[in-house]
C-alpha cells in the first residue's frame, strides 16, 4: 500500500477518498484553487497544496500544477476522483511518466473507452450488443445530419469524449438538427475540450442500468451487480439504486458477463462501470452505451449491498494486489438508494444556484450515509459542478430504503443555497417510483407536479415572526422595558394597528404579511401556528427551511427595487436566470431580432442557458460582453417590440 496519495479533485468526492485513505493509514494530500481555500476537503486532508486561481482550467485541470503538488509532498500515487481529469488519458500517462501510480485503469483503456465511437466498435467485436448509430470519428455537421436522418428521429447527439450528460441533445424534430449540433459541440468543447459528436437511435421510455466491474492487473475481472439509474433530468442521474427491480437473475448474470467482456476488451484494471440502455418493455434486450473508466458518483449504493469499499479496492489494485474474490463470492444483500443534492432551484426551472452555506445539518447513521463536501460558511459558486452532496439509505428491502431516504432528505438542512433536496423527497413518493415502473423520461414528465406552486403562507408567517422578534426591545440592566418600544401596534383612540411586513421571495410576487399570534423564534428555529396547524422551520438570517425545501424571504422595498433595476423587469427586459458567465453574445445594440431568436448564452456549473428574444423588435440595450460574470437577475439586454417602435 502507498504511504502518501494526492487526491486530484475537490468537493464531496475528495472528502470521500480522504476518508478511506485515513482508514487505510495512508497520508492524504488535498489540492485546492483560490476559490476552495477554506473548503472541507482542504481541512480534512493531512496536508493541502494550492494549485492555482479559481478557474478549473488554471487549477484542477492543470496537469503541471497537479504533478508539482505531488512532487512537493512526496506522493507516490494520484487518485483522480470523478470529473475533471479522472478520464483523461494524457493525465494518466503524465502521472506514469512522473513516476506516480495513477489510481485507475491504464491510459490506453481510458483513451479507448473515452472515445465513444471506438468503444462501441471494440465492445461490439467482443460480442456486446450496441445501440444503432453513426459510425466513424470526426464527422462533420453535414455528416451528422445525414446520419441522423438515415436513423430517423428521435435521435440522441452525444459527445464522443466525456460523460455525465454534458453536451447531450435529444432531437425529435429534424428541422432543428443544425442548431442542436452546434449547441452540443459548444457544450462538449467547453466541458471536455473536444467537440467530436456521434448520433444514436433514441429508445423511447428506456431504462438506464449500469454494471459495476472490478479488475486487477493479473487478469481477474468480476462484476458487483447492477445499479438502476433511470431517474434522470437533462440526461443526468439524480437518484440511483441497487439492485434494480427490473432485472431477474438470468438477465443480471447475462448483463454482468457482457460488462466483464467489455472490461476485458480494453485491458481494464481497477473499478469501472459499463452502462447499458434497456428497452422498458424488454429487459432481455440491452445495449452497451459507454464505459466510465473511473469511480462513479453512485458507487455508495454498490458498497452498501456488497459490503466492499470500492475506493479501498482501487488502492489495493493500483498497488498490485490480486482480487481475492471469484464471481460466485459476490452476493447482493438488501437494498440501497442514493439522491444527489445539487445547487439548483426547482422553482426557477432547476437553474444553477449559488450562495454561502449559512446553516448545515446532514444525517448520518441508522442506515443513512451522507457523502458531502459542504461546511458552514463556505461559498458555493458557479465555477464547478453543482452537486453538493449525496444522501444514501440502506434497508433490508426497497420499500424500507426509500422510506429512510425520504426521512433523511427531510432532515437535511442547507440554508443559504437553493437546492433540490425537497424535490427529490417528493419524487421518491411518486407512485411510479414506489412501484419501480421507471424510465429515463419519468422525471421530465412529472417535474412540474413535484415543484410547489408558490410559497406556502406559513413560510411568510415564519419570516414575519422572525422580523417581529427582531423588533422586540431588550430590557435594560435594571430589567425595565420601555413600553413605547414594544411593537404592539398600539395607537391613540383605536384598536391596535396590525404589524405588517412587506416580504418577497425570488420568482414570486411581493406580499405583505403579519406575524401570527402564536410563534416561537430562536437563533436557528421558528415555530408558527396558522389556521390551527403548527409548522416547524429551520432558520438562518433571511433563510427559512423545512423538509428539504428552502426559501430566501427578504424585505421588500418598492422604491429600492425600482432604483436597483428590478423595476425595469418586464417583457422587454432580459435578465440573467442564474449566476454565471456570458459565453456567447450574438447581437449588438441596434440589431433587429425575431421572436425566439438566440441573443446570448450564459453558462454556470457546466450548464448552458440560451437567452432568447421575447418578441420581434430592436435591441436597445446590451449590458454585457462575452466572458463577463453576471449575478442572478442582472439585466443583460432590452428588446423594444416592433409595435412600440412604430408608436414612437
PDB file of N, CA and C in Angstrom, residues 86-146:
ATOM      1  N   UNK A  86     -10.313  12.793 -14.335  1.00  0.00           N
ATOM      2  CA  UNK A  86     -10.446  11.378 -13.969  1.00  0.00           C
ATOM      3  C   UNK A  86     -10.422  10.457 -15.181  1.00  0.00           C
ATOM      4  N   UNK A  87     -10.915  10.920 -16.321  1.00  0.00           N
ATOM      5  CA  UNK A  87     -10.942  10.090 -17.524  1.00  0.00           C
ATOM      6  C   UNK A  87     -10.099  10.717 -18.634  1.00  0.00           C
ATOM      7  N   UNK A  88      -8.995  11.320 -18.230  1.00  0.00           N
ATOM      8  CA  UNK A  88      -8.092  11.970 -19.168  1.00  0.00           C
ATOM      9  C   UNK A  88      -6.856  11.094 -19.342  1.00  0.00           C
ATOM     10  N   UNK A  89      -6.726  10.482 -20.508  1.00  0.00           N
ATOM     11  CA  UNK A  89      -5.629   9.552 -20.752  1.00  0.00           C
ATOM     12  C   UNK A  89      -4.274  10.253 -20.679  1.00  0.00           C
ATOM     13  N   UNK A  90      -4.223  11.510 -21.126  1.00  0.00           N
ATOM     14  CA  UNK A  90      -2.954  12.247 -21.078  1.00  0.00           C
ATOM     15  C   UNK A  90      -2.501  12.458 -19.636  1.00  0.00           C
ATOM     16  N   UNK A  91      -3.445  12.717 -18.735  1.00  0.00           N
ATOM     17  CA  UNK A  91      -3.094  12.896 -17.329  1.00  0.00           C
ATOM     18  C   UNK A  91      -2.591  11.582 -16.731  1.00  0.00           C
ATOM     19  N   UNK A  92      -3.293  10.487 -17.037  1.00  0.00           N
ATOM     20  CA  UNK A  92      -2.852   9.183 -16.527  1.00  0.00           C
ATOM     21  C   UNK A  92      -1.441   8.867 -17.007  1.00  0.00           C
ATOM     22  N   UNK A  93      -1.164   9.138 -18.286  1.00  0.00           N
ATOM     23  CA  UNK A  93       0.168   8.880 -18.833  1.00  0.00           C
ATOM     24  C   UNK A  93       1.204   9.800 -18.207  1.00  0.00           C
ATOM     25  N   UNK A  94       0.828  11.067 -17.967  1.00  0.00           N
ATOM     26  CA  UNK A  94       1.756  12.018 -17.360  1.00  0.00           C
ATOM     27  C   UNK A  94       2.119  11.594 -15.943  1.00  0.00           C
ATOM     28  N   UNK A  95       1.135  11.052 -15.211  1.00  0.00           N
ATOM     29  CA  UNK A  95       1.427  10.541 -13.867  1.00  0.00           C
ATOM     30  C   UNK A  95       2.450   9.415 -13.937  1.00  0.00           C
ATOM     31  N   UNK A  96       2.247   8.488 -14.855  1.00  0.00           N
ATOM     32  CA  UNK A  96       3.174   7.363 -15.006  1.00  0.00           C
ATOM     33  C   UNK A  96       4.568   7.854 -15.376  1.00  0.00           C
ATOM     34  N   UNK A  97       4.625   8.796 -16.308  1.00  0.00           N
ATOM     35  CA  UNK A  97       5.918   9.335 -16.735  1.00  0.00           C
ATOM     36  C   UNK A  97       6.640  10.036 -15.586  1.00  0.00           C
ATOM     37  N   UNK A  98       5.852  10.588 -14.639  1.00  0.00           N
ATOM     38  CA  UNK A  98       6.446  11.288 -13.498  1.00  0.00           C
ATOM     39  C   UNK A  98       6.786  10.342 -12.353  1.00  0.00           C
ATOM     40  N   UNK A  99       6.615   9.041 -12.573  1.00  0.00           N
ATOM     41  CA  UNK A  99       6.927   8.070 -11.537  1.00  0.00           C
ATOM     42  C   UNK A  99       5.834   7.894 -10.514  1.00  0.00           C
ATOM     43  N   UNK A 100       4.610   8.355 -10.832  1.00  0.00           N
ATOM     44  CA  UNK A 100       3.467   8.234  -9.937  1.00  0.00           C
ATOM     45  C   UNK A 100       2.546   7.114 -10.407  1.00  0.00           C
ATOM     46  N   UNK A 101       1.859   6.474  -9.467  1.00  0.00           N
ATOM     47  CA  UNK A 101       0.844   5.488  -9.824  1.00  0.00           C
ATOM     48  C   UNK A 101      -0.494   6.210  -9.986  1.00  0.00           C
ATOM     49  N   UNK A 102      -1.105   6.054 -11.130  1.00  0.00           N
ATOM     50  CA  UNK A 102      -2.437   6.606 -11.372  1.00  0.00           C
ATOM     51  C   UNK A 102      -3.443   5.586 -10.865  1.00  0.00           C
ATOM     52  N   UNK A 103      -4.250   5.971  -9.880  1.00  0.00           N
ATOM     53  CA  UNK A 103      -5.202   5.041  -9.278  1.00  0.00           C
ATOM     54  C   UNK A 103      -6.438   4.973 -10.162  1.00  0.00           C
ATOM     55  N   UNK A 104      -6.310   4.144 -11.167  1.00  0.00           N
ATOM     56  CA  UNK A 104      -7.340   3.983 -12.172  1.00  0.00           C
ATOM     57  C   UNK A 104      -6.817   3.050 -13.240  1.00  0.00           C
ATOM     58  N   UNK A 105      -7.530   2.910 -14.347  1.00  0.00           N
ATOM     59  CA  UNK A 105      -7.095   2.000 -15.403  1.00  0.00           C
ATOM     60  C   UNK A 105      -5.891   2.545 -16.166  1.00  0.00           C
ATOM     61  N   UNK A 106      -5.264   1.734 -17.013  1.00  0.00           N
ATOM     62  CA  UNK A 106      -4.164   2.224 -17.842  1.00  0.00           C
ATOM     63  C   UNK A 106      -4.641   3.324 -18.786  1.00  0.00           C
ATOM     64  N   UNK A 107      -3.717   4.191 -19.184  1.00  0.00           N
ATOM     65  CA  UNK A 107      -4.065   5.279 -20.094  1.00  0.00           C
ATOM     66  C   UNK A 107      -4.677   4.743 -21.386  1.00  0.00           C
ATOM     67  N   UNK A 108      -4.198   3.576 -21.842  1.00  0.00           N
ATOM     68  CA  UNK A 108      -4.720   3.004 -23.088  1.00  0.00           C
ATOM     69  C   UNK A 108      -6.202   2.661 -22.967  1.00  0.00           C
ATOM     70  N   UNK A 109      -6.632   2.145 -21.800  1.00  0.00           N
ATOM     71  CA  UNK A 109      -8.048   1.822 -21.597  1.00  0.00           C
ATOM     72  C   UNK A 109      -8.889   3.086 -21.514  1.00  0.00           C
ATOM     73  N   UNK A 110      -8.356   4.118 -20.842  1.00  0.00           N
ATOM     74  CA  UNK A 110      -9.083   5.386 -20.752  1.00  0.00           C
ATOM     75  C   UNK A 110      -9.266   5.979 -22.135  1.00  0.00           C
ATOM     76  N   UNK A 111      -8.206   5.961 -22.931  1.00  0.00           N
ATOM     77  CA  UNK A 111      -8.277   6.521 -24.277  1.00  0.00           C
ATOM     78  C   UNK A 111      -9.288   5.776 -25.139  1.00  0.00           C
ATOM     79  N   UNK A 112      -9.252   4.460 -25.063  1.00  0.00           N
ATOM     80  CA  UNK A 112     -10.159   3.653 -25.883  1.00  0.00           C
ATOM     81  C   UNK A 112     -11.610   3.858 -25.477  1.00  0.00           C
ATOM     82  N   UNK A 113     -11.911   3.725 -24.175  1.00  0.00           N
ATOM     83  CA  UNK A 113     -13.289   3.838 -23.737  1.00  0.00           C
ATOM     84  C   UNK A 113     -13.758   5.291 -23.643  1.00  0.00           C
ATOM     85  N   UNK A 114     -12.826   6.238 -23.599  1.00  0.00           N
ATOM     86  CA  UNK A 114     -13.203   7.645 -23.597  1.00  0.00           C
ATOM     87  C   UNK A 114     -13.674   8.132 -24.951  1.00  0.00           C
ATOM     88  N   UNK A 115     -13.332   7.405 -25.987  1.00  0.00           N
ATOM     89  CA  UNK A 115     -13.809   7.699 -27.337  1.00  0.00           C
ATOM     90  C   UNK A 115     -15.012   6.791 -27.580  1.00  0.00           C
ATOM     91  N   UNK A 116     -16.204   7.344 -27.459  1.00  0.00           N
ATOM     92  CA  UNK A 116     -17.406   6.507 -27.514  1.00  0.00           C
ATOM     93  C   UNK A 116     -17.522   5.757 -28.838  1.00  0.00           C
ATOM     94  N   UNK A 117     -16.965   6.337 -29.883  1.00  0.00           N
ATOM     95  CA  UNK A 117     -17.050   5.690 -31.189  1.00  0.00           C
ATOM     96  C   UNK A 117     -16.173   4.437 -31.213  1.00  0.00           C
ATOM     97  N   UNK A 118     -14.916   4.579 -30.810  1.00  0.00           N
ATOM     98  CA  UNK A 118     -14.011   3.426 -30.752  1.00  0.00           C
ATOM     99  C   UNK A 118     -14.496   2.405 -29.724  1.00  0.00           C
ATOM    100  N   UNK A 119     -15.043   2.904 -28.611  1.00  0.00           N
ATOM    101  CA  UNK A 119     -15.515   2.000 -27.566  1.00  0.00           C
ATOM    102  C   UNK A 119     -16.614   1.082 -28.097  1.00  0.00           C
ATOM    103  N   UNK A 120     -17.567   1.659 -28.828  1.00  0.00           N
ATOM    104  CA  UNK A 120     -18.656   0.846 -29.378  1.00  0.00           C
ATOM    105  C   UNK A 120     -18.120  -0.209 -30.338  1.00  0.00           C
ATOM    106  N   UNK A 121     -17.168   0.197 -31.158  1.00  0.00           N
ATOM    107  CA  UNK A 121     -16.606  -0.749 -32.122  1.00  0.00           C
ATOM    108  C   UNK A 121     -15.861  -1.878 -31.399  1.00  0.00           C
ATOM    109  N   UNK A 122     -15.152  -1.537 -30.322  1.00  0.00           N
ATOM    110  CA  UNK A 122     -14.361  -2.530 -29.594  1.00  0.00           C
ATOM    111  C   UNK A 122     -15.244  -3.541 -28.877  1.00  0.00           C
ATOM    112  N   UNK A 123     -16.258  -3.061 -28.155  1.00  0.00           N
ATOM    113  CA  UNK A 123     -17.090  -3.999 -27.404  1.00  0.00           C
ATOM    114  C   UNK A 123     -17.981  -4.805 -28.336  1.00  0.00           C
ATOM    115  N   UNK A 124     -18.375  -4.208 -29.464  1.00  0.00           N
ATOM    116  CA  UNK A 124     -19.171  -4.963 -30.432  1.00  0.00           C
ATOM    117  C   UNK A 124     -18.367  -6.146 -30.958  1.00  0.00           C
ATOM    118  N   UNK A 125     -17.063  -5.913 -31.176  1.00  0.00           N
ATOM    119  CA  UNK A 125     -16.200  -7.006 -31.638  1.00  0.00           C
ATOM    120  C   UNK A 125     -16.071  -8.096 -30.585  1.00  0.00           C
ATOM    121  N   UNK A 126     -16.285  -7.727 -29.301  1.00  0.00           N
ATOM    122  CA  UNK A 126     -16.219  -8.704 -28.211  1.00  0.00           C
ATOM    123  C   UNK A 126     -17.561  -9.382 -27.970  1.00  0.00           C
ATOM    124  N   UNK A 127     -18.550  -9.065 -28.806  1.00  0.00           N
ATOM    125  CA  UNK A 127     -19.849  -9.719 -28.699  1.00  0.00           C
ATOM    126  C   UNK A 127     -20.858  -9.009 -27.831  1.00  0.00           C
ATOM    127  N   UNK A 128     -20.578  -7.766 -27.453  1.00  0.00           N
ATOM    128  CA  UNK A 128     -21.500  -6.999 -26.615  1.00  0.00           C
ATOM    129  C   UNK A 128     -22.440  -6.205 -27.524  1.00  0.00           C
ATOM    130  N   UNK A 129     -23.772  -6.280 -27.336  1.00  0.00           N
ATOM    131  CA  UNK A 129     -24.701  -5.541 -28.195  1.00  0.00           C
ATOM    132  C   UNK A 129     -24.593  -4.033 -27.984  1.00  0.00           C
ATOM    133  N   UNK A 130     -24.668  -3.256 -29.088  1.00  0.00           N
ATOM    134  CA  UNK A 130     -24.529  -1.803 -29.009  1.00  0.00           C
ATOM    135  C   UNK A 130     -25.738  -1.113 -29.644  1.00  0.00           C
ATOM    136  N   UNK A 131     -25.950   0.157 -29.271  1.00  0.00           N
ATOM    137  CA  UNK A 131     -27.063   0.940 -29.804  1.00  0.00           C
ATOM    138  C   UNK A 131     -26.782   1.297 -31.258  1.00  0.00           C
ATOM    139  N   UNK A 132     -27.751   1.112 -32.175  1.00  0.00           N
ATOM    140  CA  UNK A 132     -27.543   1.540 -33.561  1.00  0.00           C
ATOM    141  C   UNK A 132     -27.267   3.040 -33.631  1.00  0.00           C
ATOM    142  N   UNK A 133     -26.317   3.419 -34.505  1.00  0.00           N
ATOM    143  CA  UNK A 133     -25.996   4.841 -34.626  1.00  0.00           C
ATOM    144  C   UNK A 133     -24.961   5.083 -35.690  1.00  0.00           C
ATOM    145  N   UNK A 134     -24.388   6.290 -35.676  1.00  0.00           N
ATOM    146  CA  UNK A 134     -23.395   6.673 -36.672  1.00  0.00           C
ATOM    147  C   UNK A 134     -22.115   5.871 -36.466  1.00  0.00           C
ATOM    148  N   UNK A 135     -21.326   5.784 -37.517  1.00  0.00           N
ATOM    149  CA  UNK A 135     -20.038   5.094 -37.432  1.00  0.00           C
ATOM    150  C   UNK A 135     -18.949   6.032 -37.929  1.00  0.00           C
ATOM    151  N   UNK A 136     -17.762   5.861 -37.371  1.00  0.00           N
ATOM    152  CA  UNK A 136     -16.654   6.715 -37.776  1.00  0.00           C
ATOM    153  C   UNK A 136     -16.499   7.913 -36.871  1.00  0.00           C
ATOM    154  N   UNK A 137     -15.267   8.401 -36.778  1.00  0.00           N
ATOM    155  CA  UNK A 137     -14.964   9.538 -35.915  1.00  0.00           C
ATOM    156  C   UNK A 137     -14.755  10.794 -36.748  1.00  0.00           C
ATOM    157  N   UNK A 138     -14.878  11.937 -36.100  1.00  0.00           N
ATOM    158  CA  UNK A 138     -14.609  13.212 -36.769  1.00  0.00           C
ATOM    159  C   UNK A 138     -15.630  13.585 -37.821  1.00  0.00           C
ATOM    160  N   UNK A 139     -16.896  13.190 -37.629  1.00  0.00           N
ATOM    161  CA  UNK A 139     -17.928  13.524 -38.610  1.00  0.00           C
ATOM    162  C   UNK A 139     -18.198  15.023 -38.625  1.00  0.00           C
ATOM    163  N   UNK A 140     -18.421  15.566 -39.804  1.00  0.00           N
ATOM    164  CA  UNK A 140     -18.778  16.972 -39.946  1.00  0.00           C
ATOM    165  C   UNK A 140     -20.235  17.173 -39.554  1.00  0.00           C
ATOM    166  N   UNK A 141     -20.644  18.427 -39.444  1.00  0.00           N
ATOM    167  CA  UNK A 141     -22.046  18.717 -39.127  1.00  0.00           C
ATOM    168  C   UNK A 141     -22.963  18.099 -40.174  1.00  0.00           C
ATOM    169  N   UNK A 142     -22.573  18.217 -41.437  1.00  0.00           N
ATOM    170  CA  UNK A 142     -23.406  17.681 -42.517  1.00  0.00           C
ATOM    171  C   UNK A 142     -23.505  16.161 -42.424  1.00  0.00           C
ATOM    172  N   UNK A 143     -22.402  15.504 -42.102  1.00  0.00           N
ATOM    173  CA  UNK A 143     -22.420  14.045 -41.978  1.00  0.00           C
ATOM    174  C   UNK A 143     -23.256  13.597 -40.787  1.00  0.00           C
ATOM    175  N   UNK A 144     -23.194  14.358 -39.686  1.00  0.00           N
ATOM    176  CA  UNK A 144     -24.026  14.038 -38.531  1.00  0.00           C
ATOM    177  C   UNK A 144     -25.503  14.186 -38.883  1.00  0.00           C
ATOM    178  N   UNK A 145     -25.840  15.252 -39.601  1.00  0.00           N
ATOM    179  CA  UNK A 145     -27.236  15.449 -40.023  1.00  0.00           C
ATOM    180  C   UNK A 145     -27.691  14.299 -40.904  1.00  0.00           C
ATOM    181  N   UNK A 146     -26.830  13.903 -41.836  1.00  0.00           N
ATOM    182  CA  UNK A 146     -27.189  12.817 -42.746  1.00  0.00           C
ATOM    183  C   UNK A 146     -27.410  11.516 -41.978  1.00  0.00           C
TER     184      UNK A 146
END
